[in-house]
Amino acid sequence: MGFDNGALRSLEDALQGMLARLDCRCEAESVPLPEALDRVLASDILSPLSVPPFDNAAMDGYAVRLADLAAGAPLPVAGKAFAGQPYDGEWPAGHCIRIMTGAPVPPGADAVVMQEETQAGENGITFLAHPVAGQNIRRRGEDLAQGSRVLESGLRLSPRELPLLASLGIASVSVRRPLKVAIFSTGDELKPVGSPLQHGDIYDSNRYGVRAMLSRMGIECLDLGIIPDDPAALRAAFQQADREADALITTGGVSVGEADFTKQLLEELGEIGFWKLAIKPGKPFAFGRLPNAWFFGLPGNPVSAMVTFDQLVQPALARLAGQQFARPLRLQALAAEPLKKSPGRQDFQRGILSAGPNGLEVRSTGSQDSGVFSSLSRANCYIVLEQERGKVAAGETVTVEPFSGLLL
Ligand code: AMP
Ligand code: MG
């Protein structure tokens, strides 16, 4: 698992190291369309039909043959076509057909002239503008051609895709079963919310962040609660997670001091690497395999736990779930104030991005200590500062990554 004897490992290197080992673990199952929201497609969707399925009118107006308009005389109305009620009667020369939006265009029609460009009179309809061939006609297959690939395997279905699938008449889809992830927090000092604190205790906050992020990813969570720093309790929790879940995420207990202890246990049960990441916050990180489940050990500091989940664990879980993972959007912005930074680690500072007079500008949320939760809760983006960069002066350009689904 790449134990790296104290050397700092870049985020990218750690991510690629993990992804190289991970594959989709989730079998395919068929679900009815309304239940497919947030599920991951297990195969490509090919269009079973053409959309639209027939040439139809894009406007309310009149279907015409261009030859009939050449004389410039008004055209009597031969019939009416409504959405769902095609006109299939006679269409004599020198006539037009009243047509409504979505109605099938009668065979032979060259264009639909919108109502606003016509005038109705005693002798029929006068056309005020000269239509071109094809005007206001939505062609069969113009949106989706029959047999074409509409959606790709690995896509997580959002409200944007469900109506598309419905338009193709697809009633059920093949999706991956949800990934199941066990979580627990470690630390003798941790107490669950709702109980009183003794001196030296703090509330376990990480589990609520990790659970929430799993839920945003559509992942099933097995919450094993708080496990004390006790070998027997930890061993039992590791084993239960290994039996019942695809992956285990813990927070705390991977930094120097405690690591030896967890490390011993994990090395006995599986194959785990303890990494020192060249990122701030979030230096200690563990990754590896129990007999059945994958293991991700996040740092205990609350902000570090959230950031390492977002940047490292999220893409890894997506891989296990069979989901395509798109790298988050990164933009350039002007630092609206100086930013503290020392060379050596890539910083994920928490910032507030806004539109300024000279384009995007970003300021810090204040103390960037990895224990200061308000630095995260007030932020709407990361300020991603390069590993070797030093302090940033006001007005310099920096890279920002707006928070996306997971942290919003
Ligand atoms: P550790 O990685 O276990 O050494 O923890 C580092 C710091 O994070 C310590 O101050 C812990 O008290 C704190 N911490 C660890 N786990 C949690 C948690 N679940 N919720 C809040 N703080 C935590
Ligand atoms: Mg601890």
Short mmCIF file of C-alpha atoms and ligand atoms in Angstrom, two decimals:
data_model
loop_
_atom_site.label_atom_id
_atom_site.label_comp_id
_atom_site.label_asym_id
_atom_site.label_seq_id
_atom_site.Cartn_x
_atom_site.Cartn_y
_atom_site.Cartn_z
CA MET A 1 0.00 0.00 0.00
CA GLY A 2 2.95 2.30 -0.39
CA PHE A 3 4.19 3.00 3.11
CA ASP A 4 6.25 6.07 2.68
CA ASN A 5 8.48 6.29 5.69
CA GLY A 6 7.81 9.88 6.53
CA ALA A 7 8.04 11.33 3.02
CA LEU A 8 5.25 13.73 2.09
CA ARG A 9 3.02 12.51 -0.72
CA SER A 10 1.16 14.89 -3.02
CA LEU A 11 -2.61 14.80 -3.16
CA GLU A 12 -2.55 13.84 -6.83
CA ASP A 13 -0.13 11.01 -6.19
CA ALA A 14 -2.24 9.68 -3.31
CA LEU A 15 -5.40 9.91 -5.40
CA GLN A 16 -3.91 8.12 -8.39
CA GLY A 17 -2.41 5.50 -6.06
CA MET A 18 -5.86 4.75 -4.67
CA LEU A 19 -7.76 4.87 -7.95
CA ALA A 20 -5.32 2.43 -9.53
CA ARG A 21 -6.42 -0.19 -7.00
CA LEU A 22 -10.16 0.42 -6.97
CA ASP A 23 -12.92 -1.01 -9.13
CA CYS A 24 -16.69 -0.89 -9.08
CA ARG A 25 -18.09 -3.25 -6.41
CA CYS A 26 -21.77 -2.71 -7.02
CA GLU A 27 -23.87 -5.10 -9.08
CA ALA A 28 -26.55 -3.89 -11.48
CA GLU A 29 -30.26 -4.00 -10.68
CA SER A 30 -33.34 -2.76 -12.45
CA VAL A 31 -35.45 -0.01 -10.86
CA PRO A 32 -38.57 1.83 -12.00
CA LEU A 33 -37.86 5.29 -13.38
CA PRO A 34 -39.23 7.29 -10.41
CA GLU A 35 -36.82 5.43 -8.08
CA ALA A 36 -33.79 6.01 -10.28
CA LEU A 37 -32.97 9.49 -8.98
CA ASP A 38 -29.36 9.68 -7.67
CA ARG A 39 -28.64 6.13 -8.83
CA VAL A 40 -25.71 5.29 -11.09
CA LEU A 41 -26.43 3.96 -14.59
CA ALA A 42 -25.04 0.45 -15.06
CA SER A 43 -25.13 0.61 -18.86
CA ASP A 44 -25.38 3.11 -21.69
CA ILE A 45 -28.85 4.28 -22.65
CA LEU A 46 -29.52 4.02 -26.39
CA SER A 47 -32.51 5.83 -27.71
CA PRO A 48 -35.23 3.29 -28.59
CA LEU A 49 -37.01 5.87 -30.72
CA SER A 50 -36.59 9.16 -32.47
CA VAL A 51 -37.32 12.31 -30.50
CA PRO A 52 -39.45 13.98 -31.58
CA PRO A 53 -41.10 10.88 -33.06
CA PHE A 54 -42.68 12.84 -35.96
CA ASP A 55 -42.31 16.22 -37.69
CA ASN A 56 -44.36 18.68 -35.68
CA ALA A 57 -45.23 22.34 -35.43
CA ALA A 58 -43.06 24.58 -33.23
CA MET A 59 -45.67 27.35 -33.24
CA ASP A 60 -49.40 27.92 -33.43
CA GLY A 61 -50.15 29.02 -37.00
CA TYR A 62 -50.71 27.58 -40.47
CA ALA A 63 -49.02 24.73 -42.32
CA VAL A 64 -48.34 25.78 -45.92
CA ARG A 65 -46.86 24.56 -49.20
CA LEU A 66 -44.53 27.25 -50.52
CA ALA A 67 -45.86 26.82 -54.08
CA ASP A 68 -49.34 27.83 -52.86
CA LEU A 69 -47.97 31.13 -51.56
CA ALA A 70 -46.35 32.17 -54.84
CA ALA A 71 -49.50 33.87 -56.15
CA GLY A 72 -49.82 35.98 -52.99
CA ALA A 73 -53.57 35.31 -52.75
CA PRO A 74 -55.22 34.42 -49.41
CA LEU A 75 -55.45 30.66 -48.77
CA PRO A 76 -58.64 29.09 -47.44
CA VAL A 77 -58.25 26.74 -44.44
CA ALA A 78 -58.70 23.07 -45.42
CA GLY A 79 -58.64 21.65 -41.88
CA LYS A 80 -57.14 21.72 -38.40
CA ALA A 81 -54.32 19.75 -36.76
CA PHE A 82 -54.03 19.70 -32.96
CA ALA A 83 -51.42 18.11 -30.67
CA GLY A 84 -52.60 14.52 -30.35
CA GLN A 85 -55.11 14.98 -33.20
CA PRO A 86 -53.36 14.89 -36.57
CA TYR A 87 -55.14 16.18 -39.66
CA ASP A 88 -55.44 13.34 -42.15
CA GLY A 89 -58.10 14.70 -44.50
CA GLU A 90 -57.69 16.09 -47.99
CA TRP A 91 -55.36 19.04 -48.57
CA PRO A 92 -56.39 20.59 -51.89
CA ALA A 93 -53.96 22.88 -53.77
CA GLY A 94 -54.20 26.56 -52.81
CA HIS A 95 -55.23 25.85 -49.21
CA CYS A 96 -53.49 25.95 -45.85
CA ILE A 97 -54.04 23.99 -42.65
CA ARG A 98 -54.56 25.48 -39.22
CA ILE A 99 -52.00 23.87 -36.89
CA MET A 100 -51.19 24.06 -33.19
CA THR A 101 -47.84 23.63 -31.40
CA GLY A 102 -46.87 19.95 -31.13
CA ALA A 103 -49.36 18.79 -33.78
CA PRO A 104 -47.98 16.49 -36.50
CA VAL A 105 -47.19 18.49 -39.62
CA PRO A 106 -49.40 17.19 -42.48
CA PRO A 107 -47.49 15.38 -45.27
CA GLY A 108 -46.38 17.77 -48.00
CA ALA A 109 -46.14 20.86 -45.77
CA ASP A 110 -43.03 22.99 -46.35
CA ALA A 111 -43.32 25.35 -43.39
CA VAL A 112 -45.46 26.52 -40.52
CA VAL A 113 -46.19 30.23 -40.49
CA MET A 114 -46.79 31.64 -37.05
CA GLN A 115 -50.18 33.10 -36.43
CA GLU A 116 -48.74 36.56 -35.70
CA GLU A 117 -47.50 36.76 -39.32
CA THR A 118 -50.94 36.12 -40.83
CA GLN A 119 -54.24 37.88 -41.21
CA ALA A 120 -57.58 36.09 -41.39
CA GLY A 121 -60.10 37.46 -43.91
CA GLU A 122 -63.23 36.47 -45.81
CA ASN A 123 -61.30 34.63 -48.53
CA GLY A 124 -58.90 32.87 -46.21
CA ILE A 125 -55.55 33.54 -44.60
CA THR A 126 -53.17 36.23 -45.89
CA PHE A 127 -49.47 35.61 -45.21
CA LEU A 128 -47.62 38.79 -44.29
CA ALA A 129 -44.08 37.36 -44.40
CA HIS A 130 -42.41 34.92 -46.76
CA PRO A 131 -41.58 31.71 -44.92
CA VAL A 132 -38.51 29.65 -45.81
CA ALA A 133 -38.66 25.89 -46.23
CA GLY A 134 -38.65 24.07 -42.89
CA GLN A 135 -39.56 27.13 -40.87
CA ASN A 136 -41.16 26.32 -37.49
CA ILE A 137 -41.08 22.60 -38.14
CA ARG A 138 -39.42 20.42 -35.50
CA ARG A 139 -38.06 17.46 -37.46
CA ARG A 140 -38.40 13.83 -36.46
CA GLY A 141 -35.20 12.73 -34.66
CA GLU A 142 -33.83 16.27 -34.49
CA ASP A 143 -33.35 16.01 -30.69
CA LEU A 144 -32.35 12.33 -30.45
CA ALA A 145 -31.85 9.90 -33.30
CA GLN A 146 -33.13 6.36 -32.81
CA GLY A 147 -30.27 4.09 -31.67
CA SER A 148 -27.96 6.93 -30.63
CA ARG A 149 -26.25 6.91 -27.23
CA VAL A 150 -28.17 9.27 -25.02
CA LEU A 151 -26.58 8.71 -21.60
CA GLU A 152 -23.37 7.00 -20.57
CA SER A 153 -22.90 4.17 -18.13
CA GLY A 154 -21.58 5.52 -14.82
CA LEU A 155 -23.71 8.66 -14.88
CA ARG A 156 -25.48 9.50 -11.65
CA LEU A 157 -29.05 10.35 -12.58
CA SER A 158 -30.27 13.82 -11.63
CA PRO A 159 -33.60 15.55 -12.16
CA ARG A 160 -32.19 16.61 -15.55
CA GLU A 161 -32.11 13.06 -16.90
CA LEU A 162 -35.37 11.58 -15.62
CA PRO A 163 -37.61 13.54 -18.00
CA LEU A 164 -35.24 12.68 -20.85
CA LEU A 165 -35.60 8.97 -20.08
CA ALA A 166 -39.36 9.38 -19.84
CA SER A 167 -39.43 11.08 -23.24
CA LEU A 168 -37.90 7.89 -24.64
CA GLY A 169 -40.63 5.78 -23.07
CA ILE A 170 -38.14 4.08 -20.72
CA ALA A 171 -40.02 2.78 -17.69
CA SER A 172 -37.16 1.15 -15.79
CA VAL A 173 -33.38 1.47 -15.86
CA SER A 174 -30.41 -0.69 -14.98
CA VAL A 175 -28.52 0.97 -12.13
CA ARG A 176 -25.86 -0.04 -9.60
CA ARG A 177 -26.92 -1.06 -6.14
CA PRO A 178 -25.90 1.69 -3.70
CA LEU A 179 -22.43 1.40 -2.21
CA LYS A 180 -22.53 0.64 1.51
CA VAL A 181 -20.05 2.42 3.73
CA ALA A 182 -19.49 1.91 7.47
CA ILE A 183 -18.26 4.85 9.52
CA PHE A 184 -17.08 5.43 13.05
CA SER A 185 -15.26 8.08 15.05
CA THR A 186 -12.39 7.15 17.31
CA GLY A 187 -11.32 8.91 20.47
CA ASP A 188 -11.84 8.60 24.22
CA GLU A 189 -12.63 12.32 24.36
CA LEU A 190 -15.64 12.09 22.02
CA LYS A 191 -19.23 12.22 23.25
CA PRO A 192 -22.38 11.94 21.18
CA VAL A 193 -24.57 15.02 20.84
CA GLY A 194 -27.37 15.01 23.39
CA SER A 195 -25.17 13.90 26.29
CA PRO A 196 -23.40 16.12 28.85
CA LEU A 197 -19.67 16.85 28.53
CA GLN A 198 -17.17 16.11 31.30
CA HIS A 199 -13.98 18.15 31.52
CA GLY A 200 -11.76 17.12 28.60
CA ASP A 201 -14.62 15.83 26.48
CA ILE A 202 -15.74 17.26 23.14
CA TYR A 203 -18.70 16.43 20.94
CA ASP A 204 -18.13 14.07 18.06
CA SER A 205 -18.75 16.31 15.06
CA ASN A 206 -16.95 14.48 12.27
CA ARG A 207 -19.48 11.69 11.99
CA TYR A 208 -22.21 14.18 11.12
CA GLY A 209 -20.11 15.65 8.34
CA VAL A 210 -19.10 12.29 6.92
CA ARG A 211 -22.65 10.93 7.11
CA ALA A 212 -24.02 13.99 5.38
CA MET A 213 -21.47 13.77 2.59
CA LEU A 214 -22.21 10.07 2.08
CA SER A 215 -25.87 10.86 1.90
CA ARG A 216 -25.22 13.55 -0.75
CA MET A 217 -23.38 10.90 -2.75
CA GLY A 218 -26.33 8.51 -2.58
CA ILE A 219 -24.30 6.05 -0.50
CA GLU A 220 -25.82 3.82 2.17
CA CYS A 221 -24.27 4.44 5.58
CA LEU A 222 -23.74 1.98 8.43
CA ASP A 223 -23.02 4.26 11.40
CA LEU A 224 -21.09 2.40 14.10
CA GLY A 225 -20.94 5.44 16.37
CA ILE A 226 -18.01 6.37 18.58
CA ILE A 227 -15.36 3.77 19.33
CA PRO A 228 -13.05 4.40 22.29
CA ASP A 229 -9.26 4.17 21.93
CA ASP A 230 -9.35 0.56 23.06
CA PRO A 231 -7.87 -2.32 21.02
CA ALA A 232 -10.66 -4.81 21.69
CA ALA A 233 -13.45 -2.34 20.85
CA LEU A 234 -11.62 -1.14 17.75
CA ARG A 235 -10.94 -4.66 16.55
CA ALA A 236 -14.62 -5.58 16.91
CA ALA A 237 -15.67 -2.44 15.01
CA PHE A 238 -13.18 -3.04 12.19
CA GLN A 239 -14.41 -6.61 11.86
CA GLN A 240 -18.10 -5.68 11.82
CA ALA A 241 -17.49 -3.01 9.19
CA ASP A 242 -15.50 -5.49 7.14
CA ARG A 243 -18.30 -8.04 7.26
CA GLU A 244 -21.17 -5.68 6.52
CA ALA A 245 -19.89 -2.93 4.22
CA ASP A 246 -17.98 -2.26 1.01
CA ALA A 247 -15.77 0.31 2.68
CA LEU A 248 -15.01 1.76 6.09
CA ILE A 249 -14.29 5.40 6.86
CA THR A 250 -12.96 6.35 10.26
CA THR A 251 -11.86 9.70 11.62
CA GLY A 252 -9.10 10.23 14.16
CA GLY A 253 -6.39 7.93 15.37
CA VAL A 254 -4.18 8.11 12.28
CA SER A 255 -1.79 10.83 13.46
CA VAL A 256 1.56 10.21 15.10
CA GLY A 257 1.13 8.93 18.63
CA GLU A 258 -2.08 7.05 18.01
CA ALA A 259 -1.10 5.71 14.61
CA ASP A 260 1.17 3.02 16.01
CA PHE A 261 -1.75 1.59 17.86
CA THR A 262 -4.34 1.64 15.05
CA LYS A 263 -1.59 0.75 12.64
CA GLN A 264 -0.74 -2.45 14.50
CA LEU A 265 -4.35 -3.51 14.55
CA LEU A 266 -4.98 -2.67 10.91
CA GLU A 267 -1.82 -4.35 9.72
CA GLU A 268 -2.88 -7.44 11.59
CA LEU A 269 -6.36 -7.40 9.98
CA GLY A 270 -5.47 -6.22 6.48
CA GLU A 271 -3.03 -4.23 4.43
CA ILE A 272 -3.01 -0.53 5.24
CA GLY A 273 -0.70 2.33 4.28
CA PHE A 274 -0.29 5.36 6.51
CA TRP A 275 0.42 8.36 4.39
CA LYS A 276 1.59 11.86 5.15
CA LEU A 277 -0.05 14.06 2.57
CA ALA A 278 1.52 17.28 1.37
CA ILE A 279 -1.75 19.14 1.86
CA LYS A 280 -3.05 21.52 4.45
CA PRO A 281 -5.29 20.83 6.24
CA GLY A 282 -5.25 17.05 6.37
CA LYS A 283 -1.76 15.68 6.68
CA PRO A 284 -2.27 12.18 8.13
CA PHE A 285 -4.33 9.79 6.01
CA ALA A 286 -4.60 6.01 5.89
CA PHE A 287 -5.71 3.87 2.99
CA GLY A 288 -5.85 0.15 2.53
CA ARG A 289 -7.81 -3.05 2.54
CA LEU A 290 -9.41 -5.18 5.19
CA PRO A 291 -10.19 -8.76 4.09
CA ASN A 292 -13.41 -7.63 2.40
CA ALA A 293 -13.78 -3.86 2.66
CA TRP A 294 -11.63 -0.92 1.62
CA PHE A 295 -10.44 1.35 4.39
CA PHE A 296 -10.06 5.12 4.52
CA GLY A 297 -8.68 6.65 7.71
CA LEU A 298 -9.28 10.39 7.89
CA PRO A 299 -7.53 12.77 10.27
CA GLY A 300 -9.41 13.64 13.46
CA ASN A 301 -9.32 17.40 13.08
CA PRO A 302 -12.77 18.34 11.83
CA VAL A 303 -11.76 20.55 8.90
CA SER A 304 -9.05 18.09 7.84
CA ALA A 305 -11.59 15.26 7.91
CA MET A 306 -14.01 17.16 5.66
CA VAL A 307 -11.35 18.32 3.22
CA THR A 308 -9.68 14.92 2.84
CA PHE A 309 -13.09 13.30 2.35
CA ASP A 310 -13.99 15.82 -0.31
CA GLN A 311 -10.69 15.76 -2.19
CA LEU A 312 -9.61 12.13 -1.82
CA VAL A 313 -12.32 9.85 -0.54
CA GLN A 314 -15.10 11.17 -2.74
CA PRO A 315 -13.42 10.17 -6.04
CA ALA A 316 -12.43 6.82 -4.53
CA LEU A 317 -15.98 6.05 -3.38
CA ALA A 318 -17.33 7.12 -6.76
CA ARG A 319 -15.03 4.55 -8.35
CA LEU A 320 -16.29 1.83 -5.98
CA ALA A 321 -19.90 2.82 -6.71
CA GLY A 322 -19.33 2.58 -10.47
CA GLN A 323 -19.84 6.30 -10.90
CA GLN A 324 -17.97 8.55 -13.30
CA PHE A 325 -16.31 11.30 -11.34
CA ALA A 326 -15.83 14.71 -12.88
CA ARG A 327 -13.12 16.87 -11.36
CA PRO A 328 -14.60 19.96 -9.77
CA LEU A 329 -14.46 23.23 -11.62
CA ARG A 330 -11.47 25.44 -10.79
CA LEU A 331 -11.35 29.14 -11.61
CA GLN A 332 -8.94 32.03 -11.28
CA ALA A 333 -9.72 34.88 -8.90
CA LEU A 334 -7.96 37.91 -7.45
CA ALA A 335 -6.93 37.71 -3.81
CA ALA A 336 -8.82 40.59 -2.20
CA GLU A 337 -6.46 40.52 0.78
CA PRO A 338 -3.08 38.96 1.66
CA LEU A 339 -3.12 35.22 2.42
CA LYS A 340 -0.75 33.46 4.80
CA LYS A 341 1.03 30.46 3.30
CA SER A 342 4.35 28.67 3.74
CA PRO A 343 5.91 26.61 0.94
CA GLY A 344 5.89 22.81 1.32
CA ARG A 345 2.25 21.79 1.22
CA GLN A 346 -0.68 22.41 -1.10
CA ASP A 347 -3.19 24.53 0.80
CA PHE A 348 -6.95 24.18 0.67
CA GLN A 349 -7.76 27.43 2.43
CA ARG A 350 -11.40 28.22 2.93
CA GLY A 351 -12.52 31.34 1.12
CA ILE A 352 -15.44 33.52 0.18
CA LEU A 353 -15.69 34.03 -3.56
CA SER A 354 -17.62 36.98 -4.93
CA ALA A 355 -17.93 39.15 -8.02
CA GLY A 356 -15.80 42.29 -7.68
CA PRO A 357 -15.31 45.30 -9.98
CA ASN A 358 -12.41 43.52 -11.76
CA GLY A 359 -13.94 40.06 -11.93
CA LEU A 360 -13.97 37.26 -9.37
CA GLU A 361 -12.33 38.03 -6.07
CA VAL A 362 -11.76 35.91 -3.01
CA ARG A 363 -11.04 36.55 0.63
CA SER A 364 -10.16 34.25 3.49
CA THR A 365 -12.72 33.14 6.10
CA GLY A 366 -10.18 33.93 8.83
CA SER A 367 -8.22 31.48 10.96
CA GLN A 368 -7.26 28.50 8.82
CA ASP A 369 -6.49 26.22 11.74
CA SER A 370 -7.65 22.68 11.01
CA GLY A 371 -9.78 22.68 14.15
CA VAL A 372 -11.66 25.89 13.35
CA PHE A 373 -14.97 24.78 11.92
CA SER A 374 -16.22 28.29 11.20
CA SER A 375 -13.51 28.55 8.54
CA LEU A 376 -15.46 25.93 6.62
CA SER A 377 -19.02 26.85 7.46
CA ARG A 378 -18.63 30.46 6.31
CA ALA A 379 -16.80 29.52 3.11
CA ASN A 380 -18.17 28.96 -0.38
CA CYS A 381 -14.93 27.81 -1.99
CA TYR A 382 -11.44 26.49 -1.47
CA ILE A 383 -8.51 28.73 -2.26
CA VAL A 384 -6.15 26.14 -3.72
CA LEU A 385 -2.57 27.33 -3.28
CA GLU A 386 0.29 25.49 -5.00
CA GLN A 387 2.66 23.40 -2.89
CA GLU A 388 5.74 25.57 -3.36
CA ARG A 389 3.97 28.91 -3.21
CA GLY A 390 4.66 31.28 -0.34
CA LYS A 391 2.45 34.02 1.07
CA VAL A 392 0.06 35.71 -1.32
CA ALA A 393 -0.18 39.49 -1.66
CA ALA A 394 -3.48 41.27 -2.25
CA GLY A 395 -4.16 41.50 -5.99
CA GLU A 396 -2.34 38.29 -6.93
CA THR A 397 -4.21 35.70 -8.94
CA VAL A 398 -5.12 32.48 -7.12
CA THR A 399 -6.97 29.30 -8.03
CA VAL A 400 -10.35 28.76 -6.42
CA GLU A 401 -12.60 25.73 -6.36
CA PRO A 402 -16.24 26.64 -5.64
CA PHE A 403 -17.92 24.14 -3.33
CA SER A 404 -20.06 21.72 -5.25
CA GLY A 405 -22.82 19.27 -4.31
CA LEU A 406 -20.94 17.56 -1.50
CA LEU A 407 -20.33 20.62 0.62
CA LEU A 408 -23.38 22.66 -0.25
P1 AMP B 1 -6.61 12.55 16.30
O1 AMP B 1 -6.44 12.47 14.81
O2 AMP B 1 -7.39 11.42 16.84
O3 AMP B 1 -5.30 12.75 16.96
O4 AMP B 1 -7.46 13.86 16.57
C1 AMP B 1 -6.98 15.13 16.22
C2 AMP B 1 -7.88 16.20 16.82
O5 AMP B 1 -9.17 16.09 16.28
C3 AMP B 1 -8.05 16.09 18.33
O6 AMP B 1 -8.13 17.40 18.84
C4 AMP B 1 -9.36 15.38 18.48
O7 AMP B 1 -10.00 15.64 19.71
C5 AMP B 1 -10.15 15.93 17.33
N1 AMP B 1 -11.14 14.96 16.89
C6 AMP B 1 -10.92 13.66 16.60
N2 AMP B 1 -12.05 13.04 16.23
C7 AMP B 1 -13.03 13.99 16.31
C8 AMP B 1 -14.43 13.97 16.04
N3 AMP B 1 -15.05 12.86 15.64
N4 AMP B 1 -15.12 15.10 16.21
C9 AMP B 1 -14.51 16.24 16.61
N5 AMP B 1 -13.19 16.32 16.86
C10 AMP B 1 -12.44 15.21 16.71
MG MG B 2 -7.89 10.59 18.67
#
